[in-house]
Coordinates of N, CA and C and ligand atoms in Angstrom, one line a residue:
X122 N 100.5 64.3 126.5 CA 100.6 63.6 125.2 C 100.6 64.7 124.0
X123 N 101.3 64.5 123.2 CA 101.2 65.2 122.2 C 99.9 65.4 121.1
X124 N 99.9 66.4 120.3 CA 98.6 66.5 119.4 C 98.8 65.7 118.2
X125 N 97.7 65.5 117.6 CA 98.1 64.5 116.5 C 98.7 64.9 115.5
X126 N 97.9 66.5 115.0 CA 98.7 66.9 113.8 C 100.6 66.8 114.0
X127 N 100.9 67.3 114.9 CA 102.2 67.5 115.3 C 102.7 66.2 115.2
X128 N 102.3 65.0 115.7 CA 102.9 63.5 115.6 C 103.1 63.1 114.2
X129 N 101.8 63.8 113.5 CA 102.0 63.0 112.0 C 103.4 63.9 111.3
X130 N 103.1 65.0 111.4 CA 104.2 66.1 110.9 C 105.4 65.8 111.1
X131 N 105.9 65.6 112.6 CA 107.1 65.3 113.1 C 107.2 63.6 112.4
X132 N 107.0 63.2 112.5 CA 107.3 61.6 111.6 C 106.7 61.6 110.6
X133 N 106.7 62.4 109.3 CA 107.2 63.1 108.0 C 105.5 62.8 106.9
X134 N 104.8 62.6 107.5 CA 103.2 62.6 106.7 C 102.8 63.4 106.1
X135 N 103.7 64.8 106.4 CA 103.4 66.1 105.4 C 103.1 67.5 106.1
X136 N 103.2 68.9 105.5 CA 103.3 69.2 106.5 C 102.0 69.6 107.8
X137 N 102.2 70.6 108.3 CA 101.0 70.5 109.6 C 99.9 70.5 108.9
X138 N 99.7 71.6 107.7 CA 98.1 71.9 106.8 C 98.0 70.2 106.0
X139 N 99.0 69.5 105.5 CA 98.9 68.5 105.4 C 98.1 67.5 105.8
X140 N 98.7 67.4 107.1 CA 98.4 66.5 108.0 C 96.9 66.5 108.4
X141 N 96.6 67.8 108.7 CA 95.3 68.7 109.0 C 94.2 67.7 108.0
X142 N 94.5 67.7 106.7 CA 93.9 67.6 105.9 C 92.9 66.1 106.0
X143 N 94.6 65.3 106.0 CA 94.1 63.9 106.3 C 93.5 63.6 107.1
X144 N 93.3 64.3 108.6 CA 92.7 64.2 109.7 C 91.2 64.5 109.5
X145 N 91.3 65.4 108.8 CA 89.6 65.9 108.3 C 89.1 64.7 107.5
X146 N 89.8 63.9 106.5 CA 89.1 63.2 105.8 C 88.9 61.8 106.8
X147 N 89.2 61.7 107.5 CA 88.6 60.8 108.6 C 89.9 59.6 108.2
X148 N 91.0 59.7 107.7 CA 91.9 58.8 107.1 C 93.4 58.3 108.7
X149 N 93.0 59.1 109.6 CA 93.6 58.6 110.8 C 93.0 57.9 112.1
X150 N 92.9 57.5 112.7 CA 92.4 56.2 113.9 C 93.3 56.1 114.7
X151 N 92.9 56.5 115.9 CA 93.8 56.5 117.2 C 92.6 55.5 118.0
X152 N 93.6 54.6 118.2 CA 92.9 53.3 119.0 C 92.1 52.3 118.3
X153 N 91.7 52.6 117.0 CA 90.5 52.0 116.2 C 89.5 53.0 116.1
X154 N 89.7 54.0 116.7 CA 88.2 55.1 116.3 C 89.5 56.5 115.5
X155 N 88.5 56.4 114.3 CA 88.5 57.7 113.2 C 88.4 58.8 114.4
X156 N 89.6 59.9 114.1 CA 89.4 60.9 114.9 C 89.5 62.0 114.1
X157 N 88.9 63.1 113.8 CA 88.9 64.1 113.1 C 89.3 65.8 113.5
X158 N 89.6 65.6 114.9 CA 90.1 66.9 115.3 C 91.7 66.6 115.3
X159 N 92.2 67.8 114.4 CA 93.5 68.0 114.7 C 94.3 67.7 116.3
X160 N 93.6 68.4 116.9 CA 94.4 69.1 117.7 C 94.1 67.9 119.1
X161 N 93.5 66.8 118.9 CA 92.9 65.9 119.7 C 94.7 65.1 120.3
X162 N 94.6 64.8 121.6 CA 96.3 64.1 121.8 C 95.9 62.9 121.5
X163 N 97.3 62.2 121.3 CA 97.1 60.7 120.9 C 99.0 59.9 121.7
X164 N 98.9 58.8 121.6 CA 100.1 58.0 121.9 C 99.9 57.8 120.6
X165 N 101.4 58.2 119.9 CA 101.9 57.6 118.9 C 101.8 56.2 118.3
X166 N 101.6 55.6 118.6 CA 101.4 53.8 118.8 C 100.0 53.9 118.2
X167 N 99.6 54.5 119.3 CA 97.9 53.9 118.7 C 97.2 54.9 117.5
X168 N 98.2 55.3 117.1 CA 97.9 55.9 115.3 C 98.0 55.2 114.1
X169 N 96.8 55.0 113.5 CA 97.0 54.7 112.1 C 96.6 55.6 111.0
X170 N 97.4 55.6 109.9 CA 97.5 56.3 108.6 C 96.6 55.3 107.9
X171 N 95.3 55.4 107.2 CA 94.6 54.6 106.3 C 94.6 53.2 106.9
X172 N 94.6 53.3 108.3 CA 94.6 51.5 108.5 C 96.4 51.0 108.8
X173 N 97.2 51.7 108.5 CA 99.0 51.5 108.6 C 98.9 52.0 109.6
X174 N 99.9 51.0 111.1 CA 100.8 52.1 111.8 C 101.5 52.8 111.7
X175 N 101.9 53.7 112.3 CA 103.2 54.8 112.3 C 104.1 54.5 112.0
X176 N 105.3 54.7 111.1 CA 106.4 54.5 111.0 C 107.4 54.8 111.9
X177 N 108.1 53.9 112.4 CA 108.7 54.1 113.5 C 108.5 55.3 114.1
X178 N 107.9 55.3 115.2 CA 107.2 56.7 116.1 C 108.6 56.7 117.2
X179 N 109.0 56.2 117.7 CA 109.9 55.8 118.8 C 111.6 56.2 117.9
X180 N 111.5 56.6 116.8 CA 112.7 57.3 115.7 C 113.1 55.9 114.7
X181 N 114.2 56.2 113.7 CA 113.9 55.5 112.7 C 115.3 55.2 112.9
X182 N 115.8 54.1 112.6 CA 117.2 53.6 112.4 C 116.9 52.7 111.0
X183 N 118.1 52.8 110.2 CA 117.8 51.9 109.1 C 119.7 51.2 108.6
X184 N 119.5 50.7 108.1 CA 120.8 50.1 107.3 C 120.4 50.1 106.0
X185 N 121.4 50.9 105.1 CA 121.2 51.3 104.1 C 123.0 50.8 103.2
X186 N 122.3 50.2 102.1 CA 123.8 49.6 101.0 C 123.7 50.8 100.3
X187 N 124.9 51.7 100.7 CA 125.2 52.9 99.7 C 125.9 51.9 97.9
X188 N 124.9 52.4 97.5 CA 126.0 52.0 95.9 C 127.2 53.5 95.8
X189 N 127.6 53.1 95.2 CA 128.9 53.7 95.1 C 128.7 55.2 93.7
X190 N 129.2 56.1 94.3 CA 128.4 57.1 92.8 C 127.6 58.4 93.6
X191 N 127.2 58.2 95.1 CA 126.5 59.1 95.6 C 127.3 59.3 97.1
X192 N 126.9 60.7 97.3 CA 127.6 61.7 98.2 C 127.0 61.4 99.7
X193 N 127.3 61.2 100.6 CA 126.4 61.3 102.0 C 125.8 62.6 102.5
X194 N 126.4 63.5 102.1 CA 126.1 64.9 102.4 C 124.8 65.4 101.7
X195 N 123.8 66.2 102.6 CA 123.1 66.8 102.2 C 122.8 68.0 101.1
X196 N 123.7 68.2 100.9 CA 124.4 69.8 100.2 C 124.0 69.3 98.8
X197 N 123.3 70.4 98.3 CA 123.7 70.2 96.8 C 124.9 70.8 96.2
X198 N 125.2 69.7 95.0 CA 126.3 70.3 94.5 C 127.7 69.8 94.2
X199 N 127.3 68.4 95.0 CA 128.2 67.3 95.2 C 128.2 65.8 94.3
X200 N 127.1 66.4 93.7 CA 126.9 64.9 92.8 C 125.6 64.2 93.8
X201 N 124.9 63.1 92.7 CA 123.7 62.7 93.5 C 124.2 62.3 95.0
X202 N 122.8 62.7 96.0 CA 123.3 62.0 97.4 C 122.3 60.8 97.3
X203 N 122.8 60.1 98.7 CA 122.1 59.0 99.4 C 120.9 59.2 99.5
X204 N 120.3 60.3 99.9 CA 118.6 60.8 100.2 C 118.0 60.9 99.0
X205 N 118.8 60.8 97.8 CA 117.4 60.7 96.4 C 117.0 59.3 96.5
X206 N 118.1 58.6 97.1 CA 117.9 57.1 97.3 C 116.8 56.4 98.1
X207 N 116.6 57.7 99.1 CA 115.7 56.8 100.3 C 114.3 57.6 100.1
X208 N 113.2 56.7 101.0 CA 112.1 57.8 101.3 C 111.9 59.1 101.0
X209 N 111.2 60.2 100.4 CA 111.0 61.8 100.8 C 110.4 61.9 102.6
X210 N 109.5 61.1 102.9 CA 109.0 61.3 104.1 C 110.1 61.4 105.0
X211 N 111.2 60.4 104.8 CA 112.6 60.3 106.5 C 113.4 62.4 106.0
X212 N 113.3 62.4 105.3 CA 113.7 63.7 105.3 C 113.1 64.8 105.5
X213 N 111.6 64.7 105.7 CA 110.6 65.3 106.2 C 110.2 65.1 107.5
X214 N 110.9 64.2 108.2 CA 110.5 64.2 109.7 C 111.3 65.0 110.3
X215 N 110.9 65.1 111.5 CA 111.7 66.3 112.5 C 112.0 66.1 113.8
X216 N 113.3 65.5 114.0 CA 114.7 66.3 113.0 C 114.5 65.4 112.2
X217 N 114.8 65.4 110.6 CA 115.2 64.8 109.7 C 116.2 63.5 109.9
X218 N 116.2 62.8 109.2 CA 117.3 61.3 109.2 C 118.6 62.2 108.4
X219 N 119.8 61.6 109.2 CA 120.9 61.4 108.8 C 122.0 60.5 108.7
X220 N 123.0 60.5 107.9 CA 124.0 59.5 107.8 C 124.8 59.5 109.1
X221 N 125.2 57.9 109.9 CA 126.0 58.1 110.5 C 127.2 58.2 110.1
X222 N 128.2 59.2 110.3 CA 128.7 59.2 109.7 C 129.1 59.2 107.9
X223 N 130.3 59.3 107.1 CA 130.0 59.0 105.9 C 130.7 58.3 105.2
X224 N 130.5 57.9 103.8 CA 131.2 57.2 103.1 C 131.5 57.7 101.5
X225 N 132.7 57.6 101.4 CA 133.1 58.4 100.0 C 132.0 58.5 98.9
X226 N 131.9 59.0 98.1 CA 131.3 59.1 96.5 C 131.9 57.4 96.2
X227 N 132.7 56.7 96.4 CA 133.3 56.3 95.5 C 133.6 54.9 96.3
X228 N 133.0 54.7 97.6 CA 133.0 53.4 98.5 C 131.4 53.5 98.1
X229 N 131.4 51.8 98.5 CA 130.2 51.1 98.4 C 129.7 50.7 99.9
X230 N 128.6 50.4 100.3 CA 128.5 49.5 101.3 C 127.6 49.9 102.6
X231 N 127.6 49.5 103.6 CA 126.7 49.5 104.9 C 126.8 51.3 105.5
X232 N 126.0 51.7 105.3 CA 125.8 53.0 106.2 C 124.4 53.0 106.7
X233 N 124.7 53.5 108.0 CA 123.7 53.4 109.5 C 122.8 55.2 108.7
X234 N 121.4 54.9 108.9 CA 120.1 56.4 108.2 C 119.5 56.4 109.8
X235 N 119.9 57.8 110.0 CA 118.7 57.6 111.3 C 118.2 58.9 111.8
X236 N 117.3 59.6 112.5 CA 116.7 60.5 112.8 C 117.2 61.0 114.7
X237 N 118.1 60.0 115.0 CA 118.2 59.9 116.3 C 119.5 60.2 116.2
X238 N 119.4 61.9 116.9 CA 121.2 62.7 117.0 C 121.5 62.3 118.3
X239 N 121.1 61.4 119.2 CA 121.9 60.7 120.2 C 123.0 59.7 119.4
X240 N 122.2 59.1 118.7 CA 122.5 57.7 118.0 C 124.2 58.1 117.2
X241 N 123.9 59.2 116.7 CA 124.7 59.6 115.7 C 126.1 60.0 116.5
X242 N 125.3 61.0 117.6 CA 126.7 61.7 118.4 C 127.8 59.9 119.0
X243 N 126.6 59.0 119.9 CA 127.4 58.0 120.1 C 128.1 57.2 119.3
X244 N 127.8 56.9 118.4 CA 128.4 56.2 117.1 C 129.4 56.5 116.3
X245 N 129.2 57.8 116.1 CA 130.5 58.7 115.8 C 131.6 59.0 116.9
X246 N 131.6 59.1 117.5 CA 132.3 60.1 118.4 C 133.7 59.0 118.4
X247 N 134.6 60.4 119.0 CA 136.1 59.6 118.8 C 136.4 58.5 120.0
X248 N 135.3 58.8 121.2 CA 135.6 57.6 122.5 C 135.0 56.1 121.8
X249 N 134.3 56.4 120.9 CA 133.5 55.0 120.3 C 134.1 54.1 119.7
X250 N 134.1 52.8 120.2 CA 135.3 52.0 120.3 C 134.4 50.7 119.1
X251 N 134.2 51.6 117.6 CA 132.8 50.5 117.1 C 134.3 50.0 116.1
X252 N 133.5 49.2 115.8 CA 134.7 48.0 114.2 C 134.2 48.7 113.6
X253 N 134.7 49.0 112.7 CA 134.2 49.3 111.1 C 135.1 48.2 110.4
X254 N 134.2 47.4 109.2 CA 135.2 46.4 108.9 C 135.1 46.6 107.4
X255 N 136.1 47.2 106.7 CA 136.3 47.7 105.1 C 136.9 46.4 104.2
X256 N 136.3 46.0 102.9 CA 137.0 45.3 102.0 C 137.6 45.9 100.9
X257 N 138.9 45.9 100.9 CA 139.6 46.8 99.8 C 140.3 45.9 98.6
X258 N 140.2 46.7 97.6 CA 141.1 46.0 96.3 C 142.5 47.3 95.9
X259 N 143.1 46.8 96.4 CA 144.8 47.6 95.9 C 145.5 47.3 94.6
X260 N 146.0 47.8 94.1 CA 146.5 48.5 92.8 C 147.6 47.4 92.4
X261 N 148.2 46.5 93.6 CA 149.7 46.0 93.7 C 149.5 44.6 95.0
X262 N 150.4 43.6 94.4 CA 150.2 43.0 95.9 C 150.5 43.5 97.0
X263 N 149.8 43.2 97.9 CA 149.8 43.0 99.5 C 150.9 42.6 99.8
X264 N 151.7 42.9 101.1 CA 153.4 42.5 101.5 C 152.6 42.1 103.1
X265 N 152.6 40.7 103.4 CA 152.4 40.8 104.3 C 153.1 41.6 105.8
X266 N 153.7 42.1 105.3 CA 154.9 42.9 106.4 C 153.8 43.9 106.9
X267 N 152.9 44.5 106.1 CA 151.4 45.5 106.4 C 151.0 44.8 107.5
X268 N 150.4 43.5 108.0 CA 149.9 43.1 108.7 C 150.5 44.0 110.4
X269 N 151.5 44.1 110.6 CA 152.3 44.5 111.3 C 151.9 46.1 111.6
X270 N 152.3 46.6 110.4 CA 152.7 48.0 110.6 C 151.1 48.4 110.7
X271 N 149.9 47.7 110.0 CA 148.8 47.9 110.6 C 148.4 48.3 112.2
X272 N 149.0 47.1 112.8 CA 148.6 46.7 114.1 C 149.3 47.5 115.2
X273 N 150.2 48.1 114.2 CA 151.6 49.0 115.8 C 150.7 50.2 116.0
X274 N 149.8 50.9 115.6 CA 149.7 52.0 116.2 C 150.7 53.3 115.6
X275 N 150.8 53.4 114.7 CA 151.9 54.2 114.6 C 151.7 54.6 112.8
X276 N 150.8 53.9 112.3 CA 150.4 54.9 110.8 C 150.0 56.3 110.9
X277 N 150.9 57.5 110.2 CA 150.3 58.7 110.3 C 150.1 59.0 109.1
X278 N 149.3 59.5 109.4 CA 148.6 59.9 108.1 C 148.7 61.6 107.5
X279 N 148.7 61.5 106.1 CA 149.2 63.0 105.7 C 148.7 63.9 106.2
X280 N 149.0 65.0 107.0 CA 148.8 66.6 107.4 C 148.5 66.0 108.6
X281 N 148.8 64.9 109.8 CA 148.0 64.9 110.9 C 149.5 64.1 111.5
X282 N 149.4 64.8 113.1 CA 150.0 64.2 114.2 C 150.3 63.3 114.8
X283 N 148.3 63.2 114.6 CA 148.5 61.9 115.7 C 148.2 60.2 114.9
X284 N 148.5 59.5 115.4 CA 148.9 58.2 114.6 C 147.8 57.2 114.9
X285 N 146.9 56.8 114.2 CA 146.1 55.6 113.7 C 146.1 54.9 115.1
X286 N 144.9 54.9 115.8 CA 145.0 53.8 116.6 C 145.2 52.2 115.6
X287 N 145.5 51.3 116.1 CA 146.0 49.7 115.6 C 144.5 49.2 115.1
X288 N 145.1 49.0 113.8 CA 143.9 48.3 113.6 C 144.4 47.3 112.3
X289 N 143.6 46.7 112.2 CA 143.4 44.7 111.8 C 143.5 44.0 110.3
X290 N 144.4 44.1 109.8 CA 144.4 43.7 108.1 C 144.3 42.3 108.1
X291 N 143.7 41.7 107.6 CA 143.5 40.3 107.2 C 143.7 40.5 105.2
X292 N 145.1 39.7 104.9 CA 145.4 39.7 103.6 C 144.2 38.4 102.8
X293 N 143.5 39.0 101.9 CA 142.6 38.0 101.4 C 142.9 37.1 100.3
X294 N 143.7 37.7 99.6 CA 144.6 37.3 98.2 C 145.6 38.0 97.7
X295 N 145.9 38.0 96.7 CA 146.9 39.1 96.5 C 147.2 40.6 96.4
X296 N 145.6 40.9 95.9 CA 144.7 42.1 95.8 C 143.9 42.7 96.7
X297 N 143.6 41.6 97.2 CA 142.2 41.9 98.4 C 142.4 41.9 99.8
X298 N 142.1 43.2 100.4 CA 142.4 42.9 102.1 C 141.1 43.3 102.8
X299 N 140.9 42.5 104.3 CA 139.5 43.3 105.0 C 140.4 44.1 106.2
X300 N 139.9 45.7 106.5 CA 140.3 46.3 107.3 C 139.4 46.5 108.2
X301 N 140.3 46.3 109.6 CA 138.9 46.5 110.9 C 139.4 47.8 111.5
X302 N 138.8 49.0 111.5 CA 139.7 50.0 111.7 C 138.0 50.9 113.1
X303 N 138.9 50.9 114.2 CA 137.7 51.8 115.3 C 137.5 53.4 114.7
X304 N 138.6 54.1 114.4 CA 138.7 54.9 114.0 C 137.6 55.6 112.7
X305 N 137.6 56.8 112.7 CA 136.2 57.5 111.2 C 136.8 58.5 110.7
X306 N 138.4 58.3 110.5 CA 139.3 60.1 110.0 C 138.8 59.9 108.6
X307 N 138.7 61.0 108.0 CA 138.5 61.6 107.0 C 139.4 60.7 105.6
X308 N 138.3 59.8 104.7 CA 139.0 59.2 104.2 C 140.1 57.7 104.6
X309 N 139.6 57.7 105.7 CA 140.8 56.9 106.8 C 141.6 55.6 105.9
X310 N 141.1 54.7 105.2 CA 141.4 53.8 104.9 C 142.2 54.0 103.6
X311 N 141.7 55.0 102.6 CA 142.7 55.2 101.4 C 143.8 56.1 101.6
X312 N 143.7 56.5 103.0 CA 144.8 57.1 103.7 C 146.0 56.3 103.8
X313 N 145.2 55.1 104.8 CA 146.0 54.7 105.8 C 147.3 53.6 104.8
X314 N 146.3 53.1 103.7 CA 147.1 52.5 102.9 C 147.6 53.2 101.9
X315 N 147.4 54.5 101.5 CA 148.5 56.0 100.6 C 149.7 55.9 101.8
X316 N 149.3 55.8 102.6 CA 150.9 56.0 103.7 C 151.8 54.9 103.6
X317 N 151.4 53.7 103.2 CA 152.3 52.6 102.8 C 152.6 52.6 101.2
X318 N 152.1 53.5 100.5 CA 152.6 52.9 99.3 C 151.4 52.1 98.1
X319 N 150.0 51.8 99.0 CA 149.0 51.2 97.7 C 148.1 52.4 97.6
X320 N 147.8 52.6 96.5 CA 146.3 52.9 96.4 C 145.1 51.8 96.3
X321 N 143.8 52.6 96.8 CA 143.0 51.6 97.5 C 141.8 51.6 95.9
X322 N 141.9 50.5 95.1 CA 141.4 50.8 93.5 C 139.7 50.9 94.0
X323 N 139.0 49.6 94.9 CA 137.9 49.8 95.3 C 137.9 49.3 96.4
X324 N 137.0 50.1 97.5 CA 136.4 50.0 98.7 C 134.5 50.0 99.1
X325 N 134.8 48.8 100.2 CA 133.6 48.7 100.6 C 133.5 48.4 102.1
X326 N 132.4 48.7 102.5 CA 131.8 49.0 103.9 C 131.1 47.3 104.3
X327 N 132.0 46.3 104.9 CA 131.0 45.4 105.4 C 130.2 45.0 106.5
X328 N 130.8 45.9 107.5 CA 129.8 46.2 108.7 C 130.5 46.8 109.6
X329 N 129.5 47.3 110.3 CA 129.6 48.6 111.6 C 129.1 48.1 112.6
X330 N 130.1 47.9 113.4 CA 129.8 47.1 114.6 C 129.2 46.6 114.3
X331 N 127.8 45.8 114.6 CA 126.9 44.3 114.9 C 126.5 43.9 113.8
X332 N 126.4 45.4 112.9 CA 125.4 45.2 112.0 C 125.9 44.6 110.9
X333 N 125.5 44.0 110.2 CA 126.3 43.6 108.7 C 125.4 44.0 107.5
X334 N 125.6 43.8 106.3 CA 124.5 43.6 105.3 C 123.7 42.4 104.9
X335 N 124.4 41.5 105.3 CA 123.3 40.0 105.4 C 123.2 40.2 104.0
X336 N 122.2 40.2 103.4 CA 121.4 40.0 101.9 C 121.1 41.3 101.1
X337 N 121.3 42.7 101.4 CA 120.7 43.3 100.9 C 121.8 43.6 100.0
X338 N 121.1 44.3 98.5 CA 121.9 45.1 97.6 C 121.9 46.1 97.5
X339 N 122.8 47.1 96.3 CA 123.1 48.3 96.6 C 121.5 49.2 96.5
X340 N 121.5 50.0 97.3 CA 120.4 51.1 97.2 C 119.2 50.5 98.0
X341 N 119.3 49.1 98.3 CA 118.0 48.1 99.4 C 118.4 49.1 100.6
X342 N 117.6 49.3 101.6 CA 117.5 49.4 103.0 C 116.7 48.4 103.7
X343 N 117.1 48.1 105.1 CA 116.5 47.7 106.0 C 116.1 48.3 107.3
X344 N 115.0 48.5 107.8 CA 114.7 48.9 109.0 C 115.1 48.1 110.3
X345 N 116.3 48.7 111.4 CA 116.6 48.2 112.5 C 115.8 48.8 113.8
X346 N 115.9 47.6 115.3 CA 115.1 47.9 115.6 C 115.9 48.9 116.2
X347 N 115.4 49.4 117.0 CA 116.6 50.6 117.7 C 116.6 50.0 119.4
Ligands
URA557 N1 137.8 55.2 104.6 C1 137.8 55.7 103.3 O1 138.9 55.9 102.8 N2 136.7 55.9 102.7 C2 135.5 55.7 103.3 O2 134.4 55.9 102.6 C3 135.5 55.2 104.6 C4 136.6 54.9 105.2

């Protein structure tokens, strides 16, 4: 079993001298008894912070409504990111939480926060056969003739070879389309419709695979279970 200081540290309570600290003030309880030695092992589970369980000990997955205006990348330099948005602690655990994948400065909507680089590598990866399902507003009507040229497999996109796997336009009005696209190329969707001829005026993220946003608003998160 692991030591306590290290458990609290690694799921983001501050650092090791931190953690130390709180341990000394009698403010952690493993099982229901106050334990005061750092270095004492514990099952994660049976830790509490002031009486609180652990925050997800078992890693963190969350669903998070990016508003539109901030960068996914951690880099400064880019304009505000998503992590001024969330907790300090999820970026203090170890490994730290990251975006799956990302979403423009300039798209809104559902992006997956998580600390779990299994999670990440599976969900991203190019065998991953997840829906991503985008609502777009275009500059010009919609020709339903797109429905088609969507679906063939055969959009390529500027500076690249290989061609769009098929994916799913549903025309909403004259303006508005939902795109179900498996694929995560770089920009993909104001690509895919620059290669036809619209610009994409606003985009949003309505769900990734299972998950949707149900109720939440921009900058809300929700904790999923994993
Ligand atoms: N496609 C885009 O063009 N932008 C995104 O943020 C996501 C998909």
């Amino acid at each position: 079993m692991p030591r306590l200081d290290q458990i609290l540290s690694s799921l983001g309570y501050g650092s090791r001298r931190e953690v130390r600290v709180l341990i000394e003030e009698g403010k952690i309880t493993v099982a229901g008894v106050v334990v005061r030695k750092h270095d004492s092992k514990a099952n994660a589970h049976d830790v509490m912070v002031e009486g609180m369980a652990l925050e997800a000990p078992d890693g963190l997955l969350v669903m998070f409504y990016k508003p539109t205006g901030y960068v996914c990348t951690h880099a400064d330099g880019e304009g505000p990111t998503i992590y001024e948005l969330l907790p300090a602690r999820w970026l203090r655990r170890n490994p730290p939480v990251t975006s799956v994948g990302r979403l423009d400065k300039d798209t809104s909507g559902l992006i997956l926060i998580t600390d779990r680089g299994d999670l990440v590598q599976q969900w991203t990866s190019p065998k991953s056969d997840i829906g991503k399902v985008y609502e777009a507003e275009l500059d010009k009507a919609l020709s339903p003739a797109l429905i088609e040229v969507f679906a063939s497999g055969t959009i390529l996109l500027r500076g690249e070879d290989k061609p769009c796997l098929p994916a799913k336009l549903e025309i909403v009005d004259n303006v508005h389309a939902r795109l179900t696209i498996t694929e995560g190329r770089y920009h993909q969707v104001r690509r895919m419709f620059a290669s036809q001829g619209w610009h994409v005026e606003k985009l949003h993220r309505a769900r990734f695979g299972d998950y949707e946003l149900g109720g939440l608003k921009p900058g809300e998160w929700r904790l999923l279970a994993i």
